[in-house]
PDB file of C-alpha atoms in Angstrom:
ATOM      1  CA  UNK A  23      -5.287   5.823  27.278  1.00 47.00           C
ATOM      2  CA  UNK A  24      -6.387   8.227  30.025  1.00 48.00           C
ATOM      3  CA  UNK A  25      -8.427  10.340  27.591  1.00 52.00           C
ATOM      4  CA  UNK A  26     -10.167   7.256  26.216  1.00 52.00           C
ATOM      5  CA  UNK A  27     -10.950   5.961  29.701  1.00 50.00           C
ATOM      6  CA  UNK A  28     -12.487   9.303  30.664  1.00 51.00           C
ATOM      7  CA  UNK A  29     -14.678   9.266  27.566  1.00 50.00           C
ATOM      8  CA  UNK A  30     -16.141   5.807  28.242  1.00 49.00           C
ATOM      9  CA  UNK A  31     -18.807   6.740  30.859  1.00 47.00           C
ATOM     10  CA  UNK A  32     -20.490   9.199  28.483  1.00 47.00           C
ATOM     11  CA  UNK A  33     -20.902   6.646  25.696  1.00 62.00           C
ATOM     12  CA  UNK A  34     -23.877   4.367  25.208  1.00 68.00           C
ATOM     13  CA  UNK A  35     -23.334   0.630  24.927  1.00 91.00           C
ATOM     14  CA  UNK A  36     -22.562  -0.842  21.534  1.00 94.00           C
ATOM     15  CA  UNK A  37     -25.465  -3.274  21.733  1.00 95.00           C
ATOM     16  CA  UNK A  38     -27.973  -0.488  22.402  1.00 94.00           C
ATOM     17  CA  UNK A  39     -26.443   1.629  19.632  1.00 95.00           C
ATOM     18  CA  UNK A  40     -26.818  -1.223  17.136  1.00 96.00           C
ATOM     19  CA  UNK A  41     -30.427  -1.950  18.100  1.00 95.00           C
ATOM     20  CA  UNK A  42     -31.404   1.709  17.894  1.00 95.00           C
ATOM     21  CA  UNK A  43     -29.671   2.066  14.523  1.00 94.00           C
ATOM     22  CA  UNK A  44     -31.102  -1.149  13.125  1.00 95.00           C
ATOM     23  CA  UNK A  45     -27.727  -2.653  12.211  1.00 96.00           C
ATOM     24  CA  UNK A  46     -24.477  -3.674  13.857  1.00 97.00           C
ATOM     25  CA  UNK A  47     -21.352  -1.799  12.715  1.00 98.00           C
ATOM     26  CA  UNK A  48     -18.490  -4.300  12.782  1.00 98.00           C
ATOM     27  CA  UNK A  49     -14.907  -3.279  12.082  1.00 98.00           C
ATOM     28  CA  UNK A  50     -13.186  -5.922   9.938  1.00 98.00           C
ATOM     29  CA  UNK A  51     -10.031  -6.058   7.866  1.00 96.00           C
ATOM     30  CA  UNK A  52     -10.111  -6.204   4.076  1.00 96.00           C
ATOM     31  CA  UNK A  53      -6.405  -6.800   3.402  1.00 91.00           C
ATOM     32  CA  UNK A  54      -5.770  -9.753   5.688  1.00 92.00           C
ATOM     33  CA  UNK A  55      -6.722 -13.103   4.119  1.00 91.00           C
ATOM     34  CA  UNK A  56      -8.090 -15.489   5.217  1.00 92.00           C
ATOM     35  CA  UNK A  57      -9.685 -13.403   8.014  1.00 95.00           C
ATOM     36  CA  UNK A  58     -10.781 -10.392   5.986  1.00 96.00           C
ATOM     37  CA  UNK A  59     -10.419  -9.656   2.271  1.00 95.00           C
ATOM     38  CA  UNK A  60     -12.432  -8.554  -0.762  1.00 96.00           C
ATOM     39  CA  UNK A  61     -13.335 -10.640  -3.784  1.00 95.00           C
ATOM     40  CA  UNK A  62     -13.423  -9.495  -7.418  1.00 94.00           C
ATOM     41  CA  UNK A  63     -16.884  -8.012  -6.895  1.00 95.00           C
ATOM     42  CA  UNK A  64     -15.760  -6.001  -3.869  1.00 94.00           C
ATOM     43  CA  UNK A  65     -17.592  -8.143  -1.297  1.00 96.00           C
ATOM     44  CA  UNK A  66     -15.858  -8.533   2.054  1.00 97.00           C
ATOM     45  CA  UNK A  67     -15.176 -12.183   2.847  1.00 97.00           C
ATOM     46  CA  UNK A  68     -13.217 -14.139   5.435  1.00 97.00           C
ATOM     47  CA  UNK A  69     -13.359 -15.733   8.874  1.00 97.00           C
ATOM     48  CA  UNK A  70     -13.926 -12.470  10.777  1.00 98.00           C
ATOM     49  CA  UNK A  71     -16.451 -11.262   8.203  1.00 97.00           C
ATOM     50  CA  UNK A  72     -18.422 -14.502   8.645  1.00 97.00           C
ATOM     51  CA  UNK A  73     -18.324 -14.068  12.414  1.00 97.00           C
ATOM     52  CA  UNK A  74     -19.678 -10.520  12.080  1.00 98.00           C
ATOM     53  CA  UNK A  75     -22.488 -11.659   9.778  1.00 97.00           C
ATOM     54  CA  UNK A  76     -23.462 -14.381  12.261  1.00 96.00           C
ATOM     55  CA  UNK A  77     -23.709 -11.775  15.021  1.00 97.00           C
ATOM     56  CA  UNK A  78     -25.846  -9.524  12.838  1.00 96.00           C
ATOM     57  CA  UNK A  79     -28.304 -12.344  12.177  1.00 96.00           C
ATOM     58  CA  UNK A  80     -28.364 -13.263  15.873  1.00 96.00           C
ATOM     59  CA  UNK A  81     -29.075  -9.681  16.922  1.00 96.00           C
ATOM     60  CA  UNK A  82     -31.804  -9.058  14.364  1.00 94.00           C
ATOM     61  CA  UNK A  83     -33.447 -12.501  14.283  1.00 90.00           C
ATOM     62  CA  UNK A  84     -32.257 -13.819  10.967  1.00 83.00           C
ATOM     63  CA  UNK A  85     -32.015 -10.531   9.095  1.00 84.00           C
ATOM     64  CA  UNK A  86     -28.539  -9.584   7.768  1.00 88.00           C
ATOM     65  CA  UNK A  87     -28.360  -6.777  10.323  1.00 93.00           C
ATOM     66  CA  UNK A  88     -24.653  -5.969   9.985  1.00 97.00           C
ATOM     67  CA  UNK A  89     -22.553  -3.403   8.144  1.00 97.00           C
ATOM     68  CA  UNK A  90     -18.913  -4.365   7.658  1.00 98.00           C
ATOM     69  CA  UNK A  91     -16.614  -1.361   8.106  1.00 98.00           C
ATOM     70  CA  UNK A  92     -13.025  -1.736   6.795  1.00 97.00           C
ATOM     71  CA  UNK A  93     -10.364  -1.097   9.448  1.00 96.00           C
ATOM     72  CA  UNK A  94      -6.577  -1.342   9.749  1.00 93.00           C
ATOM     73  CA  UNK A  95      -4.462  -2.489  12.694  1.00 90.00           C
ATOM     74  CA  UNK A  96      -3.622   1.086  13.637  1.00 89.00           C
ATOM     75  CA  UNK A  97      -7.115   2.476  13.029  1.00 93.00           C
ATOM     76  CA  UNK A  98      -9.276  -0.056  14.867  1.00 94.00           C
ATOM     77  CA  UNK A  99      -9.361   1.539  18.309  1.00 96.00           C
ATOM     78  CA  UNK A 100      -9.854   5.168  17.133  1.00 96.00           C
ATOM     79  CA  UNK A 101     -12.824   4.090  14.988  1.00 97.00           C
ATOM     80  CA  UNK A 102     -14.351   2.264  17.948  1.00 97.00           C
ATOM     81  CA  UNK A 103     -14.062   5.287  20.237  1.00 96.00           C
ATOM     82  CA  UNK A 104     -15.200   7.596  17.461  1.00 95.00           C
ATOM     83  CA  UNK A 105     -18.421   5.497  17.480  1.00 95.00           C
ATOM     84  CA  UNK A 106     -17.955   4.696  13.792  1.00 96.00           C
ATOM     85  CA  UNK A 107     -18.041   0.995  14.694  1.00 98.00           C
ATOM     86  CA  UNK A 108     -19.679  -0.899  17.560  1.00 98.00           C
ATOM     87  CA  UNK A 109     -17.249  -3.809  17.783  1.00 98.00           C
ATOM     88  CA  UNK A 110     -13.810  -4.769  16.499  1.00 98.00           C
ATOM     89  CA  UNK A 111     -13.694  -8.167  14.788  1.00 98.00           C
ATOM     90  CA  UNK A 112     -10.367  -7.722  13.036  1.00 97.00           C
ATOM     91  CA  UNK A 113      -7.622 -10.157  14.082  1.00 95.00           C
ATOM     92  CA  UNK A 114      -7.342  -8.278  17.391  1.00 95.00           C
ATOM     93  CA  UNK A 115      -4.781  -9.881  19.675  1.00 93.00           C
ATOM     94  CA  UNK A 116      -5.303  -9.564  23.427  1.00 94.00           C
ATOM     95  CA  UNK A 117      -2.443  -7.647  25.064  1.00 91.00           C
ATOM     96  CA  UNK A 118      -2.043  -5.983  28.457  1.00 91.00           C
ATOM     97  CA  UNK A 119      -1.781  -2.509  26.897  1.00 91.00           C
ATOM     98  CA  UNK A 120      -4.979  -2.972  24.905  1.00 94.00           C
ATOM     99  CA  UNK A 121      -6.823  -4.221  27.977  1.00 95.00           C
ATOM    100  CA  UNK A 122      -6.346  -0.761  29.489  1.00 95.00           C
ATOM    101  CA  UNK A 123      -8.757   0.730  26.940  1.00 96.00           C
ATOM    102  CA  UNK A 124     -10.726  -2.244  25.597  1.00 97.00           C
ATOM    103  CA  UNK A 125     -12.800  -5.102  26.924  1.00 98.00           C
ATOM    104  CA  UNK A 126     -12.231  -8.376  25.097  1.00 98.00           C
ATOM    105  CA  UNK A 127     -14.578 -11.255  24.415  1.00 98.00           C
ATOM    106  CA  UNK A 128     -13.560 -14.831  25.039  1.00 98.00           C
ATOM    107  CA  UNK A 129     -10.916 -15.921  22.506  1.00 97.00           C
ATOM    108  CA  UNK A 130     -12.044 -17.418  19.210  1.00 96.00           C
ATOM    109  CA  UNK A 131      -8.669 -18.161  17.589  1.00 96.00           C
ATOM    110  CA  UNK A 132      -5.019 -18.488  18.611  1.00 95.00           C
ATOM    111  CA  UNK A 133      -2.156 -17.319  16.425  1.00 93.00           C
ATOM    112  CA  UNK A 134       1.543 -16.598  16.812  1.00 94.00           C
ATOM    113  CA  UNK A 135       3.903 -14.376  14.868  1.00 95.00           C
ATOM    114  CA  UNK A 136       5.907 -15.579  11.887  1.00 97.00           C
ATOM    115  CA  UNK A 137       8.567 -14.184   9.580  1.00 97.00           C
ATOM    116  CA  UNK A 138       8.238 -14.002   5.795  1.00 98.00           C
ATOM    117  CA  UNK A 139      11.270 -13.595   3.513  1.00 98.00           C
ATOM    118  CA  UNK A 140      12.146 -13.685  -0.164  1.00 97.00           C
ATOM    119  CA  UNK A 141      13.294 -17.012  -1.545  1.00 96.00           C
ATOM    120  CA  UNK A 142      16.626 -15.472  -2.549  1.00 94.00           C
ATOM    121  CA  UNK A 143      17.227 -14.082   0.962  1.00 94.00           C
ATOM    122  CA  UNK A 144      19.746 -15.405   3.505  1.00 93.00           C
ATOM    123  CA  UNK A 145      17.287 -14.720   6.341  1.00 95.00           C
ATOM    124  CA  UNK A 146      16.266 -18.025   7.939  1.00 95.00           C
ATOM    125  CA  UNK A 147      14.751 -16.864  11.250  1.00 94.00           C
ATOM    126  CA  UNK A 148      14.312 -13.858  13.533  1.00 94.00           C
ATOM    127  CA  UNK A 149      17.867 -14.467  14.774  1.00 93.00           C
ATOM    128  CA  UNK A 150      19.144 -13.264  11.376  1.00 95.00           C
ATOM    129  CA  UNK A 151      17.468  -9.833  11.542  1.00 95.00           C
ATOM    130  CA  UNK A 152      20.186  -7.848  13.339  1.00 95.00           C
ATOM    131  CA  UNK A 153      20.758  -4.590  11.445  1.00 96.00           C
ATOM    132  CA  UNK A 154      18.225  -5.536   8.762  1.00 96.00           C
ATOM    133  CA  UNK A 155      15.010  -3.644   7.845  1.00 97.00           C
ATOM    134  CA  UNK A 156      11.866  -5.597   8.726  1.00 98.00           C
ATOM    135  CA  UNK A 157       8.282  -4.728   7.781  1.00 98.00           C
ATOM    136  CA  UNK A 158       5.568  -4.688  10.454  1.00 97.00           C
ATOM    137  CA  UNK A 159       2.048  -3.257  10.493  1.00 95.00           C
ATOM    138  CA  UNK A 160       1.218  -0.067  12.374  1.00 93.00           C
ATOM    139  CA  UNK A 161      -0.543  -0.916  15.630  1.00 89.00           C
ATOM    140  CA  UNK A 162       0.228  -4.650  15.411  1.00 91.00           C
ATOM    141  CA  UNK A 163       1.756  -6.655  18.267  1.00 92.00           C
ATOM    142  CA  UNK A 164       4.839  -7.438  16.189  1.00 94.00           C
ATOM    143  CA  UNK A 165       6.037  -3.859  16.697  1.00 93.00           C
ATOM    144  CA  UNK A 166       6.617  -4.593  20.387  1.00 91.00           C
ATOM    145  CA  UNK A 167       7.390  -8.308  20.086  1.00 91.00           C
ATOM    146  CA  UNK A 168      10.306  -7.836  17.694  1.00 94.00           C
ATOM    147  CA  UNK A 169      11.839  -5.174  19.932  1.00 92.00           C
ATOM    148  CA  UNK A 170      12.138  -7.908  22.548  1.00 90.00           C
ATOM    149  CA  UNK A 171      13.094 -10.858  20.344  1.00 91.00           C
ATOM    150  CA  UNK A 172      15.201  -9.084  17.704  1.00 94.00           C
ATOM    151  CA  UNK A 173      16.161  -5.744  19.308  1.00 95.00           C
ATOM    152  CA  UNK A 174      18.770  -4.940  16.657  1.00 95.00           C
ATOM    153  CA  UNK A 175      16.338  -5.250  13.752  1.00 96.00           C
ATOM    154  CA  UNK A 176      15.263  -1.998  12.053  1.00 97.00           C
ATOM    155  CA  UNK A 177      11.475  -1.992  12.107  1.00 97.00           C
ATOM    156  CA  UNK A 178       9.586  -0.206   9.317  1.00 97.00           C
ATOM    157  CA  UNK A 179       5.851   0.182   9.894  1.00 96.00           C
ATOM    158  CA  UNK A 180       3.299   0.016   7.069  1.00 96.00           C
ATOM    159  CA  UNK A 181      -0.417   0.758   7.187  1.00 93.00           C
ATOM    160  CA  UNK A 182      -1.511  -2.363   5.318  1.00 93.00           C
ATOM    161  CA  UNK A 183      -0.324  -5.877   4.602  1.00 94.00           C
ATOM    162  CA  UNK A 184      -0.255  -5.380   0.790  1.00 94.00           C
ATOM    163  CA  UNK A 185       2.061  -2.374   1.248  1.00 96.00           C
ATOM    164  CA  UNK A 186       4.368  -4.412   3.466  1.00 97.00           C
ATOM    165  CA  UNK A 187       4.371  -7.332   1.013  1.00 97.00           C
ATOM    166  CA  UNK A 188       5.278  -5.032  -1.856  1.00 97.00           C
ATOM    167  CA  UNK A 189       8.160  -3.568   0.141  1.00 98.00           C
ATOM    168  CA  UNK A 190       9.463  -7.095   0.754  1.00 98.00           C
ATOM    169  CA  UNK A 191       9.233  -8.010  -2.917  1.00 97.00           C
ATOM    170  CA  UNK A 192      10.933  -4.763  -3.955  1.00 97.00           C
ATOM    171  CA  UNK A 193      13.792  -5.459  -1.482  1.00 96.00           C
ATOM    172  CA  UNK A 194      13.075  -2.360   0.607  1.00 97.00           C
ATOM    173  CA  UNK A 195      12.956  -4.722   3.604  1.00 97.00           C
ATOM    174  CA  UNK A 196      14.547  -8.123   4.252  1.00 97.00           C
ATOM    175  CA  UNK A 197      11.614  -9.627   6.098  1.00 97.00           C
ATOM    176  CA  UNK A 198       7.981  -9.157   7.049  1.00 98.00           C
ATOM    177  CA  UNK A 199       6.701 -10.170  10.470  1.00 97.00           C
ATOM    178  CA  UNK A 200       2.987 -10.712  11.005  1.00 96.00           C
ATOM    179  CA  UNK A 201       0.458 -13.190  12.382  1.00 95.00           C
ATOM    180  CA  UNK A 202       1.317 -16.719  11.279  1.00 95.00           C
ATOM    181  CA  UNK A 203      -1.945 -17.387   9.429  1.00 94.00           C
ATOM    182  CA  UNK A 204      -1.483 -14.236   7.310  1.00 93.00           C
ATOM    183  CA  UNK A 205       2.156 -15.098   6.628  1.00 96.00           C
ATOM    184  CA  UNK A 206       1.315 -18.684   5.643  1.00 96.00           C
ATOM    185  CA  UNK A 207      -1.397 -17.394   3.310  1.00 94.00           C
ATOM    186  CA  UNK A 208       0.982 -14.849   1.746  1.00 95.00           C
ATOM    187  CA  UNK A 209       3.640 -17.522   1.202  1.00 96.00           C
ATOM    188  CA  UNK A 210       1.108 -19.782  -0.519  1.00 95.00           C
ATOM    189  CA  UNK A 211      -0.086 -16.980  -2.797  1.00 94.00           C
ATOM    190  CA  UNK A 212       3.383 -15.595  -3.664  1.00 96.00           C
ATOM    191  CA  UNK A 213       5.817 -18.142  -5.131  1.00 96.00           C
ATOM    192  CA  UNK A 214       8.753 -15.743  -4.720  1.00 96.00           C
ATOM    193  CA  UNK A 215       8.317 -15.652  -0.922  1.00 97.00           C
ATOM    194  CA  UNK A 216       8.865 -18.256   1.826  1.00 97.00           C
ATOM    195  CA  UNK A 217       8.465 -18.865   5.554  1.00 97.00           C
ATOM    196  CA  UNK A 218      11.588 -18.110   7.616  1.00 97.00           C
ATOM    197  CA  UNK A 219      11.547 -20.024  10.891  1.00 95.00           C
ATOM    198  CA  UNK A 220       8.734 -21.118  13.170  1.00 95.00           C
ATOM    199  CA  UNK A 221       5.753 -19.372  14.723  1.00 94.00           C
ATOM    200  CA  UNK A 222       6.481 -17.649  18.046  1.00 93.00           C
ATOM    201  CA  UNK A 223       4.681 -15.940  20.948  1.00 92.00           C
ATOM    202  CA  UNK A 224       1.172 -17.401  20.393  1.00 93.00           C
ATOM    203  CA  UNK A 225      -1.700 -15.194  21.552  1.00 92.00           C
ATOM    204  CA  UNK A 226      -5.496 -15.320  21.182  1.00 95.00           C
ATOM    205  CA  UNK A 227      -7.697 -13.277  18.869  1.00 96.00           C
ATOM    206  CA  UNK A 228     -10.855 -11.838  20.430  1.00 98.00           C
ATOM    207  CA  UNK A 229     -13.584  -9.338  19.641  1.00 98.00           C
ATOM    208  CA  UNK A 230     -13.169  -5.958  21.348  1.00 98.00           C
ATOM    209  CA  UNK A 231     -15.645  -3.379  22.666  1.00 98.00           C
ATOM    210  CA  UNK A 232     -15.263  -0.076  24.473  1.00 97.00           C
ATOM    211  CA  UNK A 233     -13.983  -0.343  28.027  1.00 97.00           C
ATOM    212  CA  UNK A 234     -16.789  -0.923  30.506  1.00 96.00           C
ATOM    213  CA  UNK A 235     -19.359  -2.123  27.958  1.00 97.00           C
ATOM    214  CA  UNK A 236     -20.114  -5.244  29.980  1.00 96.00           C
ATOM    215  CA  UNK A 237     -23.612  -5.850  28.615  1.00 96.00           C
ATOM    216  CA  UNK A 238     -22.362  -6.020  25.035  1.00 97.00           C
ATOM    217  CA  UNK A 239     -19.440  -8.191  26.115  1.00 97.00           C
ATOM    218  CA  UNK A 240     -21.771 -10.660  27.825  1.00 97.00           C
ATOM    219  CA  UNK A 241     -23.935 -10.879  24.706  1.00 98.00           C
ATOM    220  CA  UNK A 242     -20.897 -11.489  22.464  1.00 98.00           C
ATOM    221  CA  UNK A 243     -19.614 -14.261  24.723  1.00 98.00           C
ATOM    222  CA  UNK A 244     -23.049 -15.893  24.767  1.00 98.00           C
ATOM    223  CA  UNK A 245     -23.079 -15.920  20.955  1.00 97.00           C
ATOM    224  CA  UNK A 246     -19.591 -17.438  20.837  1.00 97.00           C
ATOM    225  CA  UNK A 247     -20.717 -20.231  23.158  1.00 97.00           C
ATOM    226  CA  UNK A 248     -23.707 -20.939  20.881  1.00 96.00           C
ATOM    227  CA  UNK A 249     -21.392 -21.130  17.876  1.00 94.00           C
ATOM    228  CA  UNK A 250     -18.954 -23.479  19.646  1.00 93.00           C
ATOM    229  CA  UNK A 251     -21.826 -25.738  20.724  1.00 94.00           C
ATOM    230  CA  UNK A 252     -23.236 -25.937  17.183  1.00 89.00           C
TER     231      UNK A 252
END
């Protein structure tokens, strides 16, 4: 965190970078339906992808103006500070730790965490996870949340949601904990899986920029207000 904070003053703002480049580089997920995923033709679709495309058109007066860069939960912040993306629009939950190195836009969605299990499993809720292996995503809030709520669970981190889902189906883990919208979508698309318990610890999603990039942050919030008013 300290290294990243020291780097911030030497970096240009994301808005200026995008204008000079001629396109906005937006980090989005491609393995996280319905917020970010790819279709059969390889096009990135989803709620966050649509938000990024709206911003690109707003910045460049109707032109597409955006390049969608695939990111993972664990790789979002390094890509932002490596200047490979200008903004994170990738199911980024606001947390106190992340606020040390990122500035967040106003929220645009609220989601909690939820547990996914196999239909043949005895797991009914997070209270049943003691001593059991549970899949989480690297860099996701569930890594810290489950240590508080189910401290005796054995957390196994995966880089992507498809990898975690496969581990659950192959019985390498007894549950998968992720954002509720992703879990609900996975349960609908996989008849051998089911929801286990209710959503917990709701938090907002927001776009994220490098710490101190107040001009870009103000522009993003202004665009969100226009979208909400329309």
